[in-house]
Tab-separated table of C-alpha atoms and ligand atoms in Angstrom:
chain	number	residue	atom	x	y	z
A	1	UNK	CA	-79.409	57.335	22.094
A	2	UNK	CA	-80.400	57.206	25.572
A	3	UNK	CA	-82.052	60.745	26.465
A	4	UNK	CA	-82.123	60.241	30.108
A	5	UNK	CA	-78.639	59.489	30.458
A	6	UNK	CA	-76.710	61.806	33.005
A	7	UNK	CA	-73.240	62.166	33.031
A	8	UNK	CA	-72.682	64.299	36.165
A	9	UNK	CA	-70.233	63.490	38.073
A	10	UNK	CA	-69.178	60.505	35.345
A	11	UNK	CA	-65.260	60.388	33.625
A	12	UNK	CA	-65.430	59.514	29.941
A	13	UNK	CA	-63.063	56.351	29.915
A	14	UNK	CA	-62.215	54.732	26.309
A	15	UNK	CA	-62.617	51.471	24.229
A	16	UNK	CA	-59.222	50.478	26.037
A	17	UNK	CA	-59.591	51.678	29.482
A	18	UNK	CA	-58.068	55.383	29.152
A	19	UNK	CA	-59.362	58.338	30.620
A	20	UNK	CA	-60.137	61.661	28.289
A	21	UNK	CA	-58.914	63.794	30.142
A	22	UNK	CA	-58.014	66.698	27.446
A	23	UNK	CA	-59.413	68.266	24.598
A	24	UNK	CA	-58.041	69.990	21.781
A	25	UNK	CA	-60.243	72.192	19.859
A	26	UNK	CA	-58.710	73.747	16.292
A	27	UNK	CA	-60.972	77.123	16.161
A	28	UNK	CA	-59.681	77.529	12.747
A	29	UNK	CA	-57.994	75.668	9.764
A	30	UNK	CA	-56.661	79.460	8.024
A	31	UNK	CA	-52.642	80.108	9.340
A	32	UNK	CA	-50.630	82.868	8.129
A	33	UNK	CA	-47.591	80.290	8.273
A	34	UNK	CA	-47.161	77.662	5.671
A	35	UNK	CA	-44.893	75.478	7.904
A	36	UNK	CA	-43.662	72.443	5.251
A	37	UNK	CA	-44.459	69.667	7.770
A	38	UNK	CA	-47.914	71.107	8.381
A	39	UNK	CA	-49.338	72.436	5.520
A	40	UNK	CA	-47.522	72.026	2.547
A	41	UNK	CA	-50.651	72.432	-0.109
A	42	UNK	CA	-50.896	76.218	1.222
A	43	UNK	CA	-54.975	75.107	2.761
A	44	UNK	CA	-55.025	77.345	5.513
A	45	UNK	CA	-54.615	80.302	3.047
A	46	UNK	CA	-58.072	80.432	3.224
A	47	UNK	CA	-61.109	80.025	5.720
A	48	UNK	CA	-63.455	76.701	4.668
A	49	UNK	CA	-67.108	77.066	4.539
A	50	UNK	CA	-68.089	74.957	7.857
A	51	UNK	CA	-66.203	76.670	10.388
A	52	UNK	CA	-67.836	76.314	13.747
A	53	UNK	CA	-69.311	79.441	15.189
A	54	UNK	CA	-68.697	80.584	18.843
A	55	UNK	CA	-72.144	79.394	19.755
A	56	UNK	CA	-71.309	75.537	18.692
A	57	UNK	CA	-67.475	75.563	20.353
A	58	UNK	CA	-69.294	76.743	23.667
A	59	UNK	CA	-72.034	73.577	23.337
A	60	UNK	CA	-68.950	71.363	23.086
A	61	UNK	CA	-67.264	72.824	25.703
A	62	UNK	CA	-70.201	72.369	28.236
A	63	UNK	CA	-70.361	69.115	26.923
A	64	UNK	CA	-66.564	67.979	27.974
A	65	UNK	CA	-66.535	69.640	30.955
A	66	UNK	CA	-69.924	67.788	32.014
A	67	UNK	CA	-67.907	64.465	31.179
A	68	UNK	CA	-65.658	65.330	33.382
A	69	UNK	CA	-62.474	66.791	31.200
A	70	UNK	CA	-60.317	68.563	33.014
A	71	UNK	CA	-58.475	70.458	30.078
A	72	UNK	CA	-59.204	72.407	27.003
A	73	UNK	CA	-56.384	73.354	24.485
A	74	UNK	CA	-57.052	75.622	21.593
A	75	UNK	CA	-55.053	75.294	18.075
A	76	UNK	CA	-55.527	75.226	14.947
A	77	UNK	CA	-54.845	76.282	11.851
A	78	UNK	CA	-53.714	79.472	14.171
A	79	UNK	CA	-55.973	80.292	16.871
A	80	UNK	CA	-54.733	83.982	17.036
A	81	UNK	CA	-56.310	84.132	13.611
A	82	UNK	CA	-60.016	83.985	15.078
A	83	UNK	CA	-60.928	87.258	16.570
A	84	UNK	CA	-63.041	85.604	19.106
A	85	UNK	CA	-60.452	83.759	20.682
A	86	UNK	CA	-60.874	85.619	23.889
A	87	UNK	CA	-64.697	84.705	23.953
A	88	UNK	CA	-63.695	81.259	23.628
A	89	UNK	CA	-61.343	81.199	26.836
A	90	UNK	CA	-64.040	82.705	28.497
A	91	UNK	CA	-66.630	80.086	27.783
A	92	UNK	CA	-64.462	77.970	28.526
A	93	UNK	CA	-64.145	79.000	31.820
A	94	UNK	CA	-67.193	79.630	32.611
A	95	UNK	CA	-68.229	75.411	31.419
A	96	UNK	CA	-65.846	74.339	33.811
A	97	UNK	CA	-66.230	76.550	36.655
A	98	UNK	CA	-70.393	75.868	36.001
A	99	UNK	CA	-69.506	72.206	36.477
A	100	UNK	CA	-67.382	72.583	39.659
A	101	UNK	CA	-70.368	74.392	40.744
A	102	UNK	CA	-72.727	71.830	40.032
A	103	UNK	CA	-70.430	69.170	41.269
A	104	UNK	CA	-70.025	71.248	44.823
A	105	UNK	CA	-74.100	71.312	45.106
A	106	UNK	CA	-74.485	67.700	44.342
A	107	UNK	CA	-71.464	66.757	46.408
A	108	UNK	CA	-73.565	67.815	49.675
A	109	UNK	CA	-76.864	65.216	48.754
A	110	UNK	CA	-74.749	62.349	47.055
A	111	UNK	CA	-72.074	60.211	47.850
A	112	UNK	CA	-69.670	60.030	47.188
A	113	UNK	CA	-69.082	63.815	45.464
A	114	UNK	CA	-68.903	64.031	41.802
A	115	UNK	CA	-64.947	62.764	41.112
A	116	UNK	CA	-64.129	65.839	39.132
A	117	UNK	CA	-65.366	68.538	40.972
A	118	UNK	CA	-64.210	71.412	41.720
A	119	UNK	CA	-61.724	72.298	39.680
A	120	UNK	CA	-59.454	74.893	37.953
A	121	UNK	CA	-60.127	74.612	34.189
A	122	UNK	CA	-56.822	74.467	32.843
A	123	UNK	CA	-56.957	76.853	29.570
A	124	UNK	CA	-54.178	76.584	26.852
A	125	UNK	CA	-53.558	77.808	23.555
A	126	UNK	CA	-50.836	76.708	21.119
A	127	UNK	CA	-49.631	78.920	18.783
A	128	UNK	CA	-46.957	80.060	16.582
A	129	UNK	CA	-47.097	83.134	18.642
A	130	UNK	CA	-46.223	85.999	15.598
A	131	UNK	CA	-49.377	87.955	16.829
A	132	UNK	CA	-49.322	87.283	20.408
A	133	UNK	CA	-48.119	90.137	21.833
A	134	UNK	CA	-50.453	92.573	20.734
A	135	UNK	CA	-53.523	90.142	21.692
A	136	UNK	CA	-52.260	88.409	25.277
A	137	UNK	CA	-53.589	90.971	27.251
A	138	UNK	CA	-57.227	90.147	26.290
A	139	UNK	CA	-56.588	86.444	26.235
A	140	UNK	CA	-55.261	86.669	30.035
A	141	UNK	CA	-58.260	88.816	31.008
A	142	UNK	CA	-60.586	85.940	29.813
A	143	UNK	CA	-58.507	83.653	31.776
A	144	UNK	CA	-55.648	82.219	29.937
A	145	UNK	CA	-53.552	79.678	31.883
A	146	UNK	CA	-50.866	78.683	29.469
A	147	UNK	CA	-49.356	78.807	26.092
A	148	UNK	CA	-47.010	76.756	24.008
A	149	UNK	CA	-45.122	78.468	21.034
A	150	UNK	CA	-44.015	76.875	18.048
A	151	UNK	CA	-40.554	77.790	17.143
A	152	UNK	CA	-38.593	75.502	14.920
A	153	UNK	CA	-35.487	77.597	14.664
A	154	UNK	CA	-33.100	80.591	16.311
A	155	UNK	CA	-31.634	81.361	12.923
A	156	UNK	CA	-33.871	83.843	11.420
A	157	UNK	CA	-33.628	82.633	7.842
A	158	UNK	CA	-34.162	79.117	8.937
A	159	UNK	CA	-37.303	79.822	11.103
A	160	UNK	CA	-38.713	81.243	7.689
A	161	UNK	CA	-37.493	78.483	5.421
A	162	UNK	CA	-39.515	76.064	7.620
A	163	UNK	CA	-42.458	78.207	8.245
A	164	UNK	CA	-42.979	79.397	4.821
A	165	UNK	CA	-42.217	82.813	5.342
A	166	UNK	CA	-42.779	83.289	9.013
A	167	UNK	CA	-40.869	86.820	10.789
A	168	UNK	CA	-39.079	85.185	14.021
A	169	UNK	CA	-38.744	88.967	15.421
A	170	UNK	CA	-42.733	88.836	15.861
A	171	UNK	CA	-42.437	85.445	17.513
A	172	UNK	CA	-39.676	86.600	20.194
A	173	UNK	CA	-42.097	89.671	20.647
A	174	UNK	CA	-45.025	87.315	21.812
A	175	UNK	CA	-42.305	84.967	23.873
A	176	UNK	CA	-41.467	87.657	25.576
A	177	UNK	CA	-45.085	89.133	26.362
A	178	UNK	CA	-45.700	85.885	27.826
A	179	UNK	CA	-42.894	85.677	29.800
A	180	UNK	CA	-43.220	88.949	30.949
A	181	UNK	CA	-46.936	88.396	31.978
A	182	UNK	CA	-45.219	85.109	33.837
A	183	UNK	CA	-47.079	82.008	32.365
A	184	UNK	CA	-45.195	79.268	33.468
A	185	UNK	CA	-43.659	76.938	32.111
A	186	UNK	CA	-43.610	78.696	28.654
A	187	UNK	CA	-42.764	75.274	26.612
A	188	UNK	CA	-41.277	76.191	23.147
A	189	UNK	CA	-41.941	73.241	20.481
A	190	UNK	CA	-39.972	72.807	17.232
A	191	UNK	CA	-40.505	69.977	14.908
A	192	UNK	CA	-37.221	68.854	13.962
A	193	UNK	CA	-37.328	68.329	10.109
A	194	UNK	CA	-33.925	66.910	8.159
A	195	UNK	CA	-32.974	69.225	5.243
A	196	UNK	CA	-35.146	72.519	6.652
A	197	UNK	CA	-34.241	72.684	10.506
A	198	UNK	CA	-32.409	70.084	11.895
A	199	UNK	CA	-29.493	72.153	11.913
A	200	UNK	CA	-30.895	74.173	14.641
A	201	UNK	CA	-31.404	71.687	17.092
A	202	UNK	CA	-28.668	72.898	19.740
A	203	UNK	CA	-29.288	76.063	19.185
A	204	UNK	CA	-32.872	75.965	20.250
A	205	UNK	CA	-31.404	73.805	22.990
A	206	UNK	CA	-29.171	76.612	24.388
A	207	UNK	CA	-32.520	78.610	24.915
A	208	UNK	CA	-32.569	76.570	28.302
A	209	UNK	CA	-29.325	77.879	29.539
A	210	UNK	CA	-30.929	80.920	31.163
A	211	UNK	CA	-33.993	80.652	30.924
A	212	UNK	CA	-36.300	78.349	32.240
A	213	UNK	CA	-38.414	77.410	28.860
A	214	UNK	CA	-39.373	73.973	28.218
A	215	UNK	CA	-37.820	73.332	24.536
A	216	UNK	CA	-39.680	70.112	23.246
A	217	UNK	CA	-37.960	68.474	20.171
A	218	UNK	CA	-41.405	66.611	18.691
A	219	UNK	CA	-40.675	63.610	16.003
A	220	UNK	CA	-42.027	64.927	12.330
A	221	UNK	CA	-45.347	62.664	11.692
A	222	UNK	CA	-46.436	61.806	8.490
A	223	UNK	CA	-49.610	64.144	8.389
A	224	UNK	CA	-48.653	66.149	5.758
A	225	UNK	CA	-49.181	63.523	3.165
A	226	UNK	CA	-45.519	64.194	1.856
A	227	UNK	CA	-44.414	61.563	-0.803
A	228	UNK	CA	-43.173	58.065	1.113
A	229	UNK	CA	-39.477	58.604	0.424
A	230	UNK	CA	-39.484	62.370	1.241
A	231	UNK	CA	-41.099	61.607	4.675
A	232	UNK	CA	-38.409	59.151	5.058
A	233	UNK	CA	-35.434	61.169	4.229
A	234	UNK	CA	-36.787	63.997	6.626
A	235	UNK	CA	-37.946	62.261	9.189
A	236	UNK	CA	-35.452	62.894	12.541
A	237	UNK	CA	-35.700	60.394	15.691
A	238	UNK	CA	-35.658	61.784	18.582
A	239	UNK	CA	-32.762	59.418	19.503
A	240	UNK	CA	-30.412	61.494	17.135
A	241	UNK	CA	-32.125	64.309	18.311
A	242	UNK	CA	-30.706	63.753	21.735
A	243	UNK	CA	-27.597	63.110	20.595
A	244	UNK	CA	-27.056	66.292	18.622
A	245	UNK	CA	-28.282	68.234	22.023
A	246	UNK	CA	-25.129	65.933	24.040
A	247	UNK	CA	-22.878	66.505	21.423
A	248	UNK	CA	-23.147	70.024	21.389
A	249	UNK	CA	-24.131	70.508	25.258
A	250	UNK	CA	-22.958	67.244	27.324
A	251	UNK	CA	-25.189	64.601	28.731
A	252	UNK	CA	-28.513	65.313	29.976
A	253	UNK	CA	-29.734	64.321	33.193
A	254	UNK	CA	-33.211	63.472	33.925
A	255	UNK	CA	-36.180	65.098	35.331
A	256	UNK	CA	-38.968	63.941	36.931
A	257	UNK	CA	-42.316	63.839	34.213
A	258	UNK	CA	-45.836	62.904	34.822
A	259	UNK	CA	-46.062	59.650	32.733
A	260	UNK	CA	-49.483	60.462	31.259
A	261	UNK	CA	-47.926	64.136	29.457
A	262	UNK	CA	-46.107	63.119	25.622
A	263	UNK	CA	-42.854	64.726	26.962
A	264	UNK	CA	-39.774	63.255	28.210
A	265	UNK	CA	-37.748	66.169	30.599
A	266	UNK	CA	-34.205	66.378	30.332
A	267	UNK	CA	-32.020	69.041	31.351
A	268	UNK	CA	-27.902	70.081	30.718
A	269	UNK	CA	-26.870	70.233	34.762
A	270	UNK	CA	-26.939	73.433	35.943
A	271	UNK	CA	-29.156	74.971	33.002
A	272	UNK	CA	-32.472	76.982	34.128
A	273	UNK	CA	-34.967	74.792	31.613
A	274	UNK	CA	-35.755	71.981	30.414
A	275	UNK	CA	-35.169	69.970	27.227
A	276	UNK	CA	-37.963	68.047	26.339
A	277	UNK	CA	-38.548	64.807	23.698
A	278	UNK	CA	-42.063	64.213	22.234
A	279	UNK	CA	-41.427	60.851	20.249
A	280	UNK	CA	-44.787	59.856	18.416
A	281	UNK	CA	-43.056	57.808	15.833
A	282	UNK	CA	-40.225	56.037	17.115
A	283	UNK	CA	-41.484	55.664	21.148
A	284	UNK	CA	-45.460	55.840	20.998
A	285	UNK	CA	-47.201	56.964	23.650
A	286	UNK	CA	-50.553	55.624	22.876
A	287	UNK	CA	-51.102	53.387	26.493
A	288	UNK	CA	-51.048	57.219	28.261
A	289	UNK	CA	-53.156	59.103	25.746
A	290	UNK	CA	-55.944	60.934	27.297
A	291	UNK	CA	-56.718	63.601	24.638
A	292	UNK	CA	-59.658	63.461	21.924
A	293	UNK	CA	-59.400	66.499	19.128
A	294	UNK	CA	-62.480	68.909	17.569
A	295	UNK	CA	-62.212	70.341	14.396
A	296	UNK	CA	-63.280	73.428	13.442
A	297	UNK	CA	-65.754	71.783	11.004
A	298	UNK	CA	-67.327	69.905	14.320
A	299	UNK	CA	-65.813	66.266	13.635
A	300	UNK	CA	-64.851	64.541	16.505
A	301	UNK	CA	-61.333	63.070	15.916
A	302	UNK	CA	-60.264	60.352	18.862
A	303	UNK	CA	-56.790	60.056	17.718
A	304	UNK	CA	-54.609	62.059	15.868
A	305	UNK	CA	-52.678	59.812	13.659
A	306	UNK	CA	-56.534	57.830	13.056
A	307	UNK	CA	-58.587	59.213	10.594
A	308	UNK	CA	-61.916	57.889	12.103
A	309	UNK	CA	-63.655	61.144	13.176
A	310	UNK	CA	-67.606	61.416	14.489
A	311	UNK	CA	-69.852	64.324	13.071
A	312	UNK	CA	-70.905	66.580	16.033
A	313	UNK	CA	-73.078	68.847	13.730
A	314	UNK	CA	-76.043	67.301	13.906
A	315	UNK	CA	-75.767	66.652	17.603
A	316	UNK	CA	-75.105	70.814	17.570
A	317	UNK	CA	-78.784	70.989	16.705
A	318	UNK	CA	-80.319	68.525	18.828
A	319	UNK	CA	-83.246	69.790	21.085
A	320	UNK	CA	-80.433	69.326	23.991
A	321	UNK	CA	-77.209	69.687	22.180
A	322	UNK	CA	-75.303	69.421	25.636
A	323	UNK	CA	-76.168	65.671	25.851
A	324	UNK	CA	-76.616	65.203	22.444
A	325	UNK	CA	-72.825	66.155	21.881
A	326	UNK	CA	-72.037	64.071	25.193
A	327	UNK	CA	-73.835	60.979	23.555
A	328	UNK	CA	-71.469	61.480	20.500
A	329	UNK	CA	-68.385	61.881	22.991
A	330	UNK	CA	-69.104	58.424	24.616
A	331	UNK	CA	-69.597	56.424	21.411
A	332	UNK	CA	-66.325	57.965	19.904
A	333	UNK	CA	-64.869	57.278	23.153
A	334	UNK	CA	-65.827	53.268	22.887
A	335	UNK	CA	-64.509	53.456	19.256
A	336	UNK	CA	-61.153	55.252	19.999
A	337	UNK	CA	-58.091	52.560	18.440
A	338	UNK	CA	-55.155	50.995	20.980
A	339	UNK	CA	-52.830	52.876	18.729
A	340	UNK	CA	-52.483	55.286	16.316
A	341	UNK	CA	-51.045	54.773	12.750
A	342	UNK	CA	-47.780	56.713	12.419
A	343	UNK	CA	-46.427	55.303	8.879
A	344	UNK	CA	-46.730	57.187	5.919
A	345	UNK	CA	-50.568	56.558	4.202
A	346	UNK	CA	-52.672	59.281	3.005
A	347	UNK	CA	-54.813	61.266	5.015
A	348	UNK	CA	-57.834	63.315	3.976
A	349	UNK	CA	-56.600	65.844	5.984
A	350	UNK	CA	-53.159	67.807	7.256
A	351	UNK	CA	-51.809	68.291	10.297
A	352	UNK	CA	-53.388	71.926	9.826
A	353	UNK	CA	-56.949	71.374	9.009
A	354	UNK	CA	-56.704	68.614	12.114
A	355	UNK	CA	-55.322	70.433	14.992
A	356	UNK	CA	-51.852	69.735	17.169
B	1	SAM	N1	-50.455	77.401	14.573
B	1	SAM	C1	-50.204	76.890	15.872
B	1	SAM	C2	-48.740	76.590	16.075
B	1	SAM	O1	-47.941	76.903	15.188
B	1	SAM	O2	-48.375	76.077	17.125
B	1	SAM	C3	-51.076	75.710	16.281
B	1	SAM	C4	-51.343	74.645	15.291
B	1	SAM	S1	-49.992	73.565	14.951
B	1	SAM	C5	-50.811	72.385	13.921
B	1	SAM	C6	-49.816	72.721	16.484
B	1	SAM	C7	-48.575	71.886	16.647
B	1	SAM	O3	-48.560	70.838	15.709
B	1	SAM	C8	-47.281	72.654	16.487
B	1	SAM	O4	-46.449	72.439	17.600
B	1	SAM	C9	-46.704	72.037	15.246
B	1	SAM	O5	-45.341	72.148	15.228
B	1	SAM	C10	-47.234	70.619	15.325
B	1	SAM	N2	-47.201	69.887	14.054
B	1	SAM	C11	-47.742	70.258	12.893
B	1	SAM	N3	-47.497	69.358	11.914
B	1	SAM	C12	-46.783	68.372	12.486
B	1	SAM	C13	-46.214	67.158	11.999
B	1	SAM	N4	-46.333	66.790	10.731
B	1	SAM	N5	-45.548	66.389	12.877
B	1	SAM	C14	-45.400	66.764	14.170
B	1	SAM	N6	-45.923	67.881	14.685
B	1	SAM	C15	-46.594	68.696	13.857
């Protein structure tokens, strides 16, 4: 490690010439849904021994932002499940807004000015959303920018068929807090899943008529170590996907998308929203992947569907853990694959205990 290093003013770029530009930090591996896709085994009944305190996630977060990452998102496991999620937007803030500063000092004796500063941290959660409404108001106060909902159905027996037990009246309560409060866009995500919820595919894309959500079909992954012909047999491209939205709703026109975001916009003429296609499997979008992933145990995961992951927790107790936890961001970074592996192997962990 080179302790005299400084990354100010510095973009982390990959093995493969990408630029890490977003971070997703899972605050927890415990959810109070037991979506089949996501955690089948029933793990995040339960809190691990390992789970990062607040302390750590804000090292980590000082650390990206220094390297010049311009967004944090926090999952899980369910992120409404730590009671400190509010601290955590805060820090988060306050990492990137420390940076801008430092970025607007240095920009007046260097030249040229640091590349990434200033700038407006862009602060997400994603959640299943079924206790969002009572806790939005002190996630907006800390400065909460955005949220994405997960909600894999309309029909309320089939929303709790494919989240083990999940009340969809709870979720429509937190939609509408959000809406009300007037994130936008307020992008609504359903894995489509043969057999559990692919029935409810234009349904979910009629939420669009009127309002202006972004509903995101995303491609089941193998990362819930289901059985090789079960994943199979589920498994629903996001071609027939499509199709099931035109059948039921006419063709969809384009709209415009950044080509870096996993999304592909769509909407039925006329409709407020947008119909969106996140396509892991069958159209990768590895080339324009500019995310790495923490886990609440403090590994550093560079790609989702890799299981190579780099231990932060000893960098957490370096005698700088800023740069120590930088230096571990920049090796990962030259180690990050072309391409993530989307058939079925097994993983030694689940979607849940990784972080979407
Ligand atoms: N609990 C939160 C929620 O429900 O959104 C956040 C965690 S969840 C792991 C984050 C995202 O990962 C959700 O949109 C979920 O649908 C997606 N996801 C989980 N397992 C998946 C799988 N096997 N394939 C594709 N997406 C998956």
């Amino acid at each position: 490690m080179t302790a005299a290093r400084s990354f100010a003013g510095s973009s982390l770029v990959d093995a493969h010439g990408r630029v890490v530009r977003d971070l997703r930090v899972s605050v927890t591996p415990r959810c109070n849904f037991r979506c089949t896709y996501c955690d089948p085994m029933g793990m995040g009944a339960h809190e691990p021994p390992g789970t990062l305190l607040a302390e750590h996630f804000d090292v980590i977060l000082r650390a990206a932002a220094g390297l010049g990452m311009e967004s944090v998102r926090f999952t899980g496991g369910e992120p409404l499940l730590r009671k400190d999620l509010p601290e955590l937007i805060a820090m988060a803030h306050a990492a990137f807004e420390t940076v801008g500063e430092a970025g607007r000092q240095g920009a007046t004796d260097q030249a040229p000015p640091a590349a990434h500063a200033p700038r407006d941290a862009d602060i997400a959660i994603t959640t299943n959303a079924s206790g969002l409404a009572k806790r939005l108001p002190d996630l907006l106060g800390a400065g909460l920018r955005r949220v994405n909902i997960s909600l894999d159905a309309v029909d309320p027996e089939v929303f709790r068929l494919a989240t083990g037990g999940g009340d969809i009246a709870r979720v429509w309560a937190g939609i509408e807090a959000v809406e009300a409060a007037g994130l936008t866009p307020l992008k609504l995500n359903a894995v489509v899943v043969r057999g559990v919820n692919h029935s409810q595919v234009a349904a979910l894309a009629a939420l669009t008529r009127d309002k202006p959500y972004h509903v995101r079909f995303i491609e089941y992954m193998h990362l819930d170590n289901a059985a090789f012909g079960t994943y199979d047999a589920r498994f629903v491209a996001g071609s027939e996907i499509r199709a099931a939205v035109e059948a039921a709703h006419g063709d969809l026109e384009s709209v415009p998308t950044d080509p870096s975001a996993p999304a592909r916009l769509f909407r039925v003429p006329g409709w407020q929203g947008n119909v969106g296609f996140i396509n892991p499997v069958s159209e990768p979008f590895c080339s324009a992947c500019s995310r790495m992933r923490v886990t609440s145990d403090g590994m550093l995961r560079p790609c989702l569907l890799n299981d190579r992951e780099f231990d932060l927790k000893p960098a957490l107790l370096a005698a700088d853990p800023v740069r120590a936890v930088q230096e571990v961001f920049v090796l990962a970074a030259g180690r990050k694959v072309a391409s993530g592996l989307t058939a079925p192997v097994e993983r030694p962990r689940t979607m849940v205990a990784i972080g979407g």
